[in-house]
Coordinates of C-alpha atoms and ligand atoms in Angstrom, one line a residue:
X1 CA 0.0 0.0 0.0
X2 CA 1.5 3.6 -0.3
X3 CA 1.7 6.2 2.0
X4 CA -1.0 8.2 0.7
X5 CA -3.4 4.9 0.4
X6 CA -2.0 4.0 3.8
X7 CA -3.3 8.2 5.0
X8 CA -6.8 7.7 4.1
X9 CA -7.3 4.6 5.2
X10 CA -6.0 4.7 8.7
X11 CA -5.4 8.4 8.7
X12 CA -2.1 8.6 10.9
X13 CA 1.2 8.1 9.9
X14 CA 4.6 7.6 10.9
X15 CA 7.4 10.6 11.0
X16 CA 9.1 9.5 8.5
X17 CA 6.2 8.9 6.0
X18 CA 4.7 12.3 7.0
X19 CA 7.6 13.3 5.5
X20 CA 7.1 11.3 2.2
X21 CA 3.5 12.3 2.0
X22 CA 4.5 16.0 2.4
X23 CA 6.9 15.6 -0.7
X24 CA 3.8 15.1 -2.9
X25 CA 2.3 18.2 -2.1
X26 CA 4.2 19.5 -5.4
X27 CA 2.3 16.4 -7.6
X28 CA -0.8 17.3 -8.8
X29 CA -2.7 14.3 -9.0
X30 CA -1.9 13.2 -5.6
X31 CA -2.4 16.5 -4.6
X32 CA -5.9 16.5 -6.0
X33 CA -6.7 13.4 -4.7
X34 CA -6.3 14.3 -0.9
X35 CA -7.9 17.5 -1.3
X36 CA -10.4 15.8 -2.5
X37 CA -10.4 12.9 0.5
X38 CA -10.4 15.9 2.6
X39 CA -13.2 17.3 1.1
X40 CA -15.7 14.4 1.2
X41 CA -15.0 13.9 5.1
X42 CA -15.8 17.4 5.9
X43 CA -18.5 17.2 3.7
X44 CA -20.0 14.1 5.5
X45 CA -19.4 15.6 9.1
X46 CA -20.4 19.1 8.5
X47 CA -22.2 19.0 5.5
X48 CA -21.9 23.0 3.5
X49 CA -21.8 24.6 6.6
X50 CA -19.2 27.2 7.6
X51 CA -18.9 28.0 11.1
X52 CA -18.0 31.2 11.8
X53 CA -16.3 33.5 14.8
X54 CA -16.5 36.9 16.0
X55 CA -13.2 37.8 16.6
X56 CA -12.5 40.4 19.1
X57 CA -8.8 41.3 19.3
X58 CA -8.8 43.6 22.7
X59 CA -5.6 44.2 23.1
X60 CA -2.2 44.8 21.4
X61 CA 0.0 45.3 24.4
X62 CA 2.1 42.4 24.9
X63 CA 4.9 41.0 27.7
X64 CA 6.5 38.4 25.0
X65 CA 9.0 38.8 22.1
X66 CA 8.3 36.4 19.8
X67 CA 10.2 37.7 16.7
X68 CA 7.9 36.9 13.8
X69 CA 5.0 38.9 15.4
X70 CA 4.3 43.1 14.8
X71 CA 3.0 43.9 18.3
X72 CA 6.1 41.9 20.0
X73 CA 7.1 43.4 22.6
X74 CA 10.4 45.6 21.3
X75 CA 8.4 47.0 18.7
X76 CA 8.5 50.0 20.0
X77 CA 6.6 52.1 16.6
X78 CA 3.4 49.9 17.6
X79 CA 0.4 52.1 18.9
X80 CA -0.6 50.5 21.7
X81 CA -4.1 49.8 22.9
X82 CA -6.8 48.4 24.7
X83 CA -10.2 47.6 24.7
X84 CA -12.5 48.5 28.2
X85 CA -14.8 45.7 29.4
X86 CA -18.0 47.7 27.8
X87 CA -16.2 48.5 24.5
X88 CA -15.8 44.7 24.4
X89 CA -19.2 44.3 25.0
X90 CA -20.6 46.7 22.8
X91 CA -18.2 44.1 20.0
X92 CA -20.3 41.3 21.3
X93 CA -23.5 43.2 21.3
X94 CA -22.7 44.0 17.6
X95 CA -21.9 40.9 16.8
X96 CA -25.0 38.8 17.8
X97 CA -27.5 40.9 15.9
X98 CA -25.0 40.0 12.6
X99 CA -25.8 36.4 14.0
X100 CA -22.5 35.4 15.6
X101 CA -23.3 32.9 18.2
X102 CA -18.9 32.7 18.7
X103 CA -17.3 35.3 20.2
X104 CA -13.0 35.0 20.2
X105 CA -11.6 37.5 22.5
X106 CA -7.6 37.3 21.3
X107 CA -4.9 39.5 22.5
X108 CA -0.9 39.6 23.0
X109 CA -0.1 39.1 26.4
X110 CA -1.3 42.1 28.6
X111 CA -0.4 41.8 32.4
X112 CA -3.6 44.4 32.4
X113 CA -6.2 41.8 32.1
X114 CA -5.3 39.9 35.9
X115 CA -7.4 37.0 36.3
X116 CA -10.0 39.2 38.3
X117 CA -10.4 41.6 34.9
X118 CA -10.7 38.4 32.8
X119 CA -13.3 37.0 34.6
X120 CA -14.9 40.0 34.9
X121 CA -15.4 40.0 31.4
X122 CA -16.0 36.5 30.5
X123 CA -18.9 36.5 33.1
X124 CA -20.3 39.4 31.9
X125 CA -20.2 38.1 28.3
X126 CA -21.5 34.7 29.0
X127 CA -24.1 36.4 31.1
X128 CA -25.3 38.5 28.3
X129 CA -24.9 36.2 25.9
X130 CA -25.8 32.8 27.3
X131 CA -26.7 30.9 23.8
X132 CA -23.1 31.4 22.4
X133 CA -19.6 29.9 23.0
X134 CA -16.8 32.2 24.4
X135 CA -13.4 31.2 22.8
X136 CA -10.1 32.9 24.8
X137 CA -7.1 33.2 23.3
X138 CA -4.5 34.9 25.1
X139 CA -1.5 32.7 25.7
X140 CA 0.7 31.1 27.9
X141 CA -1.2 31.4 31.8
X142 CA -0.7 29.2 34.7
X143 CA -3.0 26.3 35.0
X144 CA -4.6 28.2 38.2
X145 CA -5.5 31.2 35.3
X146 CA -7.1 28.7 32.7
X147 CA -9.1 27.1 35.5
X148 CA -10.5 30.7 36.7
X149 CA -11.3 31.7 33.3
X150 CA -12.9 27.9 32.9
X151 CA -14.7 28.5 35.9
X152 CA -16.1 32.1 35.3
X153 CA -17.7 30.3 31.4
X154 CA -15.2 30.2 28.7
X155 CA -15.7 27.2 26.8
X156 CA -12.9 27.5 23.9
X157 CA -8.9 28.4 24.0
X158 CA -7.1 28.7 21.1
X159 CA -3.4 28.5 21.6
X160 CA -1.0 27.6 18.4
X161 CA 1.9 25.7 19.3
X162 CA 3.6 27.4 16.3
X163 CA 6.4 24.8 15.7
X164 CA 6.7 21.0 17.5
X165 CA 10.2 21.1 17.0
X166 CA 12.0 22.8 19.7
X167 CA 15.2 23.9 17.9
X168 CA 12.7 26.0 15.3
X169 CA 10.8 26.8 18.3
X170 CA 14.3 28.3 20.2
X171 CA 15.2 30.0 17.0
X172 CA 11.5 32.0 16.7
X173 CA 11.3 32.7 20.2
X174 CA 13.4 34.2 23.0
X175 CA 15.2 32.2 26.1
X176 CA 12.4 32.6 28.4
X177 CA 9.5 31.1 26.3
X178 CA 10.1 27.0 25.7
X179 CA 8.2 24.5 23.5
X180 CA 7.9 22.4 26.7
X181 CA 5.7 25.7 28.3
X182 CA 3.7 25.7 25.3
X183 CA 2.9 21.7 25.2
X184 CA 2.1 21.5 28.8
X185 CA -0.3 24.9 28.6
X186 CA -2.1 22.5 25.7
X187 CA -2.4 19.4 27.7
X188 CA -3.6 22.1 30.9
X189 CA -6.4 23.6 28.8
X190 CA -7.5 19.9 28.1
X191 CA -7.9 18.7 31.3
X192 CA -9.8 21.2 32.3
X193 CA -12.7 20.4 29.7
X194 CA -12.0 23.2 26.8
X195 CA -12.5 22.6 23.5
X196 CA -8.9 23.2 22.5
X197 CA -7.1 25.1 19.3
X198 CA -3.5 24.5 18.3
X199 CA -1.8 24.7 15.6
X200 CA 1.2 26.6 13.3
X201 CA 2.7 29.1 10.9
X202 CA 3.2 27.0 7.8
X203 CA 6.8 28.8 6.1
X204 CA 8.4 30.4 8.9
X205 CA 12.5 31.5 8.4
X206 CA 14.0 27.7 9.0
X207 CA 11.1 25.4 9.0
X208 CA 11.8 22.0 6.8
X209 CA 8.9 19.5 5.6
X210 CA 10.5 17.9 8.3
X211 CA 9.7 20.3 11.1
X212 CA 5.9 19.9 9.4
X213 CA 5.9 16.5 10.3
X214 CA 6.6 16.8 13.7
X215 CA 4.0 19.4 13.7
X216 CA 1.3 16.6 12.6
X217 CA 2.6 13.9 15.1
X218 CA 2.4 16.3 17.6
X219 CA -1.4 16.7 16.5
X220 CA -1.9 13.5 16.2
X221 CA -1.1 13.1 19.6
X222 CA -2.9 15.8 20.8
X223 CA -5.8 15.3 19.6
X224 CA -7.3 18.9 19.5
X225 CA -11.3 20.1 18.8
X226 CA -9.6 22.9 16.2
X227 CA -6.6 23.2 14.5
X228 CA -5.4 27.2 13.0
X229 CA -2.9 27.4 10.2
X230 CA -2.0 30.1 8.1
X231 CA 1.0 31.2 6.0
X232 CA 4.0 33.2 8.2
X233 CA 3.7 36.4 6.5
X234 CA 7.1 38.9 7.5
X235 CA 6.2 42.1 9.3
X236 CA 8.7 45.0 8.8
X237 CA 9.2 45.8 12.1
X238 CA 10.7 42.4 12.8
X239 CA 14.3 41.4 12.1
X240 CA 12.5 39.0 9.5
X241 CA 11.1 41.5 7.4
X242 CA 13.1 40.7 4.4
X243 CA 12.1 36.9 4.7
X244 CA 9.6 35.1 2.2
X245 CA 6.3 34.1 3.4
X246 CA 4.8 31.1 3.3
X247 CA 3.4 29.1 0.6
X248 CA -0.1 29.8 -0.1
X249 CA -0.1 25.7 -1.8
X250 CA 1.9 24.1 0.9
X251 CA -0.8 25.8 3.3
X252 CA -3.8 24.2 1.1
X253 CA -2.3 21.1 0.8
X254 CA -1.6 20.5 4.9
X255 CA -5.5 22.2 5.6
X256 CA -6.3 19.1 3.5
X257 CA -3.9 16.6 5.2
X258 CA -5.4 17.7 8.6
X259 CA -8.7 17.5 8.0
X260 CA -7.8 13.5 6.7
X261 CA -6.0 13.2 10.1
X262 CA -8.3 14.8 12.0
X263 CA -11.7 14.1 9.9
X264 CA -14.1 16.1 13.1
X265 CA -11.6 18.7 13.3
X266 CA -13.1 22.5 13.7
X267 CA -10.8 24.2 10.8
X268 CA -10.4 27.9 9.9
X269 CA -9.7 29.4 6.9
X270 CA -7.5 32.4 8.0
X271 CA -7.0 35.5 7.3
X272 CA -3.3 34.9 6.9
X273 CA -4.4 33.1 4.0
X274 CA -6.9 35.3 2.6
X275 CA -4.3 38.1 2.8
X276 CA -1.6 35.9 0.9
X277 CA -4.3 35.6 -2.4
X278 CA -7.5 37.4 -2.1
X279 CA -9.3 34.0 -3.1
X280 CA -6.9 32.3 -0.4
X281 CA -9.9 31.8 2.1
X282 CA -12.5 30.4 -0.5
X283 CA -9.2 28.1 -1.4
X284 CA -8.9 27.1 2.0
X285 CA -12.6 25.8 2.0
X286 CA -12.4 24.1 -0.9
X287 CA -9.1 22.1 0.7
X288 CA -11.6 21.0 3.8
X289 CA -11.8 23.9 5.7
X290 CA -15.0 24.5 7.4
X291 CA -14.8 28.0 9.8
X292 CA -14.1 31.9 9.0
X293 CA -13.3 34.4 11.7
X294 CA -14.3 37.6 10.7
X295 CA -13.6 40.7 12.5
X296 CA -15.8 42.1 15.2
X297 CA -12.6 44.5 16.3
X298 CA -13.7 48.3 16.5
X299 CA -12.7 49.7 13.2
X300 CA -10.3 52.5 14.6
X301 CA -8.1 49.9 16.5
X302 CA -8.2 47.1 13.7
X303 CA -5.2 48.6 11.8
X304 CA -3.0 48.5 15.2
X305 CA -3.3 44.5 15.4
X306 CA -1.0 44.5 13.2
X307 CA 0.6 40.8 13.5
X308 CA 2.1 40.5 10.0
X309 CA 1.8 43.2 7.1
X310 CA -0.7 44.1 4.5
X311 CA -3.7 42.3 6.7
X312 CA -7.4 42.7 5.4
X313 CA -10.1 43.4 6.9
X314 CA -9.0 46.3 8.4
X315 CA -11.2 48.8 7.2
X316 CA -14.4 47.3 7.0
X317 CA -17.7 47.7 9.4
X318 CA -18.3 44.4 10.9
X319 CA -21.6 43.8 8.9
X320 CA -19.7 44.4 5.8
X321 CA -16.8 41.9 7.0
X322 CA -20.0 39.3 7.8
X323 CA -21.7 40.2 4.3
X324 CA -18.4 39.9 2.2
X325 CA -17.4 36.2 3.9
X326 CA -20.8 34.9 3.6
X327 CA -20.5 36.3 -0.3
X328 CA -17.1 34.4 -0.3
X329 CA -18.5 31.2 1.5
X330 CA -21.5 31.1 -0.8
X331 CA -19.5 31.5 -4.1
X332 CA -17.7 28.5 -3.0
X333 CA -20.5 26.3 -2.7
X334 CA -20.5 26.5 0.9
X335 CA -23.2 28.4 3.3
X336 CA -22.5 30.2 6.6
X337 CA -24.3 28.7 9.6
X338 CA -25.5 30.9 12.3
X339 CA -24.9 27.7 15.1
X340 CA -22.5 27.8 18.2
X341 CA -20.6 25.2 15.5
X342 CA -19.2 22.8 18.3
X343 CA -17.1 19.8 16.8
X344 CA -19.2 16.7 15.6
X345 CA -18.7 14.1 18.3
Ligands
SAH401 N1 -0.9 36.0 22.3 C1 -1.8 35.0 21.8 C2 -2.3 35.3 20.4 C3 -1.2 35.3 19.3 S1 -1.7 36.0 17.8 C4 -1.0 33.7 21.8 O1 0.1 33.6 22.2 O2 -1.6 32.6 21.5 C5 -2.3 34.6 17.0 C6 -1.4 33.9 16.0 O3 -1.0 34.7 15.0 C7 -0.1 33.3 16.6 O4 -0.4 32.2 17.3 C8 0.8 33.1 15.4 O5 0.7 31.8 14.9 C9 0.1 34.1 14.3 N2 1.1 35.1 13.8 C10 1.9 35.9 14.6 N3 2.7 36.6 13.8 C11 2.5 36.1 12.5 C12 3.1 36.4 11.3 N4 4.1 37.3 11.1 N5 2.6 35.8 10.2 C13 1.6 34.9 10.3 N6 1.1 34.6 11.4 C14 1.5 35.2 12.5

């Protein structure tokens, strides 16, 4: 049997053939064939819906360096800002009457939100809005944080492990952050009964197709409800601002591996992508993705989370970011469902 028969049937793989099946993203007729694997299995778990998420990004202060991101902590030409608990509300208040039932409240990590504030917040929101699912995502916290936030409603956490393999994971962070810190934060969030995200930056500076295959063992493993992906994309204000981004294909391609691996899996087509080739979102459904995350960000902060450069959506209303994705979802075939959109059991 081959590896890519061998994929779809039992849909896990070894490191080593990971690495094989990886090398045929570049043949078309294999390449067609998993996308189109991927495809029917998101088809039969989740039928033409598209899920989608409000995202909420309140806050571009942040105490960590990681050197591929704008609002890093150095960068010192970032405008910093932050969003009070009733201008976050006001977001979710929005939000609902566009028929979000998902709110994502994301941020860099801001020593202003103590656990009091957050839960604060989350109560408040899950109070208001007691028919949708709260999704945090907000980084590395103690597992005392994750269970007050758990505790206070928030259902969701979304936490990338952005590379499995710890050398790239040294080389894209400073000393003080660690792959292990990252893992465990995962495997926290899990036992404590959230629906969990992880996931990676496909074309980083340094990462190899086999630093990809780690990433998929390490999913494998992991087991997570959602899995976020998007092309590395270089932001001037980083010392990889002269890098390439990543492949818009190689992205396609692994959205359609994970979905085989992971056939339940909750799996957004990103803005990272969308930004990379303006049909890279409608793409991204098409390989098996099945969630968008429009912004629900006030318009006059949106430009100043600023991860990577030349981001979209950072002009736009949220109705007109709702009305243009469910244009985008419908044109390819797909329809936006105004459900909570848990993960099929
Ligand atoms: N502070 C939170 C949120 C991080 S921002 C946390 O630590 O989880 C969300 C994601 O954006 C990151 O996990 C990273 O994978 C992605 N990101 C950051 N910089 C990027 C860049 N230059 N290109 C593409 N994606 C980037």
């Amino acid at each position: 049997m081959t590896v890519v028969d061998k994929f779809i049937k039992f849909h896990r793989l070894s490191k080593s053939e990971y690495i094989e099946l990886l090398q045929y993203q570049k043949d078309d007729g294999i390449a067609e064939y998993i996308r189109e694997e991927a495809v029917r299995l998101r088809k039969q778990y989740y039928g033409n819906k598209v899920f989608t998420r409000g995202l909420i990004e309140f806050t571009n202060y942040c105490k960590n360096n990681c050197y591929y991101c704008g609002i890093r902590r150095d960068n010192r030409y970032v405008e910093r800002y932050r969003l009070t608990k009733n201008e976050i509300l006001e977001c979710c208040q929005q939000g609902y009457a566009l028929g979000y039932r998902t709110f994502v409240l994301q941020g860099g990590e801001d020593p202003y939100y103590t656990d009091e504030r957050m839960e604060d917040i989350i109560r408040n929101i899950k109070n208001e809005f007691s028919d949708c699912a709260l999704t945090l995502s907000v980084g590395e916290k103690s597992y005392e944080s994750y269970r007050r936030f758990r505790e206070a409603g928030a259902d969701r956490y979304l936490l990338r492990h952005e590379t499995a393999d710890s050398g790239l994971y040294r080389s894209l962070h400073p000393e003080m952050m660690s792959l292990e810190n990252r893992k465990q934060c995962l495997y926290n969030l899990k036992k404590l009964g959230y629906q969990v995200g992880a996931g990676f930056m496909v074309g980083p500076p340094g990462q190899t197709i086999s630093h990809i295959a780690e990433d998929l063992i390490f999913l494998q493993e992991l087991c997570p409800e959602m899995v976020g992906i998007g092309p590395f994309i270089p932001h001037h204000d980083t010392i990889y601002s002269g890098e390439r981004s990543g492949s818009v294909e190689q992205t396609l391609y692994l959205l359609s591996v994970i979905r085989i691996m992971l056939p339940k899996v909750l799996l957004p087509a990103t803005t990272a992508l969308g930004t990379m080739d303006p049909l890279g979102r409608e793409k991204g459904l098409a390989a098996g993705a099945n969630v968008v995350m429009p912004n629900l960000s006030p318009v006059k902060k949106r430009k100043l989370y600023e991860l990577y450069d030349h981001k979209i959506c950072t002009g736009e209303e949220a109705a007109e970011c709702r009305n243009c994705l469910s244009r985008r979802v419908d044109s390819a075939g797909y329809s936006l469902s105004d459900e909570r959109g848990d993960a099929v059991r």
